[in-house]
């Protein structure tokens, strides 16, 4: 019986940092909000914003991943909601910014249960999906 053993504490920033370094992604750390630049192809990249300051309704720490796709329009709103049904990691959302309303992909993970494989899956999925939508909406590589 190993019931007397306490689980190891997870340091979410260390897990994300180690994952990004192992993948060769560029990371800009600014307090609890980081930018991770993920290469999508030789000509395209996507920035995933990682926020370590979020909490769920029960007060559990949450790591949030957000990547911008482009400007939001009412014309695309229903189609994006329908795409949410097919997405494994993340969901489309509308986020306000100084530039106006933006379509983003957002995913959350409980900070206390992070592991490098899941962090890799989520960041990669969020970046790839956001880049594909950005390419369709804008035709370029702005985010």
Coordinates of C-alpha atoms in Angstrom, one line a residue:
X1 CA 0.0 0.0 0.0
X2 CA 1.5 3.3 -1.1
X3 CA -1.2 5.5 0.3
X4 CA 1.2 7.4 2.5
X5 CA 3.0 8.8 -0.5
X6 CA 2.1 12.4 -1.6
X7 CA 2.0 13.2 -5.3
X8 CA 4.7 15.5 -6.7
X9 CA 3.7 19.1 -7.0
X10 CA 3.5 20.3 -10.7
X11 CA 5.1 23.6 -11.6
X12 CA 3.0 24.6 -14.7
X13 CA 5.5 27.1 -15.9
X14 CA 8.4 24.6 -15.7
X15 CA 6.3 22.1 -17.7
X16 CA 5.4 24.5 -20.4
X17 CA 9.0 25.9 -20.5
X18 CA 10.5 22.4 -20.8
X19 CA 8.0 21.4 -23.5
X20 CA 8.7 24.5 -25.6
X21 CA 12.4 24.0 -25.3
X22 CA 12.2 20.4 -26.3
X23 CA 10.1 21.3 -29.3
X24 CA 12.4 24.2 -30.3
X25 CA 9.6 26.8 -29.9
X26 CA 10.5 30.4 -29.1
X27 CA 9.1 31.6 -25.8
X28 CA 8.7 35.2 -24.6
X29 CA 8.1 35.1 -20.8
X30 CA 6.4 38.1 -19.2
X31 CA 5.2 37.2 -15.7
X32 CA 2.2 34.9 -15.9
X33 CA 1.6 35.6 -19.6
X34 CA 3.9 34.0 -22.1
X35 CA 4.0 34.0 -25.9
X36 CA 5.0 30.7 -27.6
X37 CA 5.8 30.9 -31.3
X38 CA 5.1 27.6 -33.1
X39 CA 6.4 27.0 -36.6
X40 CA 3.6 25.7 -38.8
X41 CA 5.6 25.3 -42.0
X42 CA 8.8 26.8 -43.4
X43 CA 6.9 30.0 -44.2
X44 CA 4.3 30.2 -41.5
X45 CA 4.2 30.5 -37.7
X46 CA 1.6 31.0 -35.1
X47 CA 1.8 32.6 -31.7
X48 CA 0.0 30.9 -28.8
X49 CA -0.6 33.1 -25.7
X50 CA -0.2 31.1 -22.5
X51 CA -1.8 32.6 -19.3
X52 CA -0.9 31.0 -16.0
X53 CA -3.0 33.4 -13.9
X54 CA -6.5 31.9 -14.6
X55 CA -8.7 29.9 -12.2
X56 CA -11.8 27.8 -12.7
X57 CA -15.0 28.4 -10.7
X58 CA -13.8 26.2 -7.8
X59 CA -10.5 28.2 -7.5
X60 CA -8.3 25.6 -9.2
X61 CA -5.4 27.1 -11.2
X62 CA -5.9 26.8 -14.9
X63 CA -3.4 27.3 -17.8
X64 CA -5.1 29.0 -20.7
X65 CA -3.9 28.8 -24.3
X66 CA -5.2 31.4 -26.8
X67 CA -4.3 32.0 -30.5
X68 CA -5.7 34.7 -32.7
X69 CA -7.2 33.8 -36.1
X70 CA -8.4 37.1 -37.4
X71 CA -11.2 39.7 -37.2
X72 CA -14.7 38.5 -36.1
X73 CA -17.7 38.9 -38.4
X74 CA -21.3 37.9 -37.9
X75 CA -21.1 36.1 -41.2
X76 CA -18.6 33.5 -39.8
X77 CA -20.1 33.2 -36.3
X78 CA -22.4 30.2 -36.9
X79 CA -19.9 28.3 -39.0
X80 CA -17.2 28.7 -36.3
X81 CA -19.7 27.4 -33.7
X82 CA -20.4 24.3 -35.9
X83 CA -16.6 23.7 -36.2
X84 CA -16.4 23.6 -32.3
X85 CA -18.3 20.3 -32.5
X86 CA -15.3 18.7 -34.4
X87 CA -12.5 20.2 -32.3
X88 CA -10.6 17.9 -29.9
X89 CA -8.4 20.6 -28.3
X90 CA -9.8 24.1 -27.9
X91 CA -12.8 25.9 -29.2
X92 CA -13.5 29.1 -31.2
X93 CA -14.4 32.2 -29.3
X94 CA -14.7 35.9 -29.8
X95 CA -12.3 38.1 -27.8
X96 CA -12.3 41.8 -27.6
X97 CA -9.0 43.7 -28.2
X98 CA -7.9 47.2 -29.0
X99 CA -8.1 46.3 -32.7
X100 CA -11.8 45.2 -32.3
X101 CA -13.4 41.8 -31.9
X102 CA -11.2 38.9 -32.9
X103 CA -11.8 35.2 -33.5
X104 CA -9.5 33.1 -31.3
X105 CA -9.0 29.5 -30.4
X106 CA -9.0 28.9 -26.7
X107 CA -8.1 25.8 -24.7
X108 CA -7.7 25.3 -20.9
X109 CA -5.9 22.7 -18.8
X110 CA -5.9 22.3 -15.0
X111 CA -2.4 23.5 -13.8
X112 CA -2.0 20.8 -11.2
X113 CA -2.3 17.9 -13.8
X114 CA -0.1 19.2 -16.6
X115 CA 2.2 16.8 -18.3
X116 CA 4.5 17.5 -21.3
X117 CA 2.7 15.3 -23.7
X118 CA -0.7 17.0 -23.1
X119 CA 0.9 20.5 -23.3
X120 CA 2.5 19.5 -26.6
X121 CA -0.8 18.3 -28.0
X122 CA -2.8 21.4 -26.9
X123 CA -0.3 24.0 -28.0
X124 CA 0.3 22.2 -31.3
X125 CA -3.4 21.8 -32.0
X126 CA -4.3 25.4 -31.0
X127 CA -1.5 26.8 -33.2
X128 CA -2.2 24.6 -36.2
X129 CA -6.0 25.2 -36.1
X130 CA -5.6 29.0 -35.6
X131 CA -3.2 29.3 -38.4
X132 CA -5.5 27.4 -40.9
X133 CA -8.4 29.7 -39.9
X134 CA -6.2 32.8 -40.1
X135 CA -5.0 31.8 -43.6
X136 CA -8.7 31.4 -44.7
X137 CA -9.9 34.6 -43.1
X138 CA -6.9 36.9 -43.9
X139 CA -4.8 35.1 -46.5
X140 CA -1.6 36.1 -44.7
X141 CA 0.4 35.3 -41.6
X142 CA -0.3 38.1 -39.1
X143 CA -0.5 36.2 -35.8

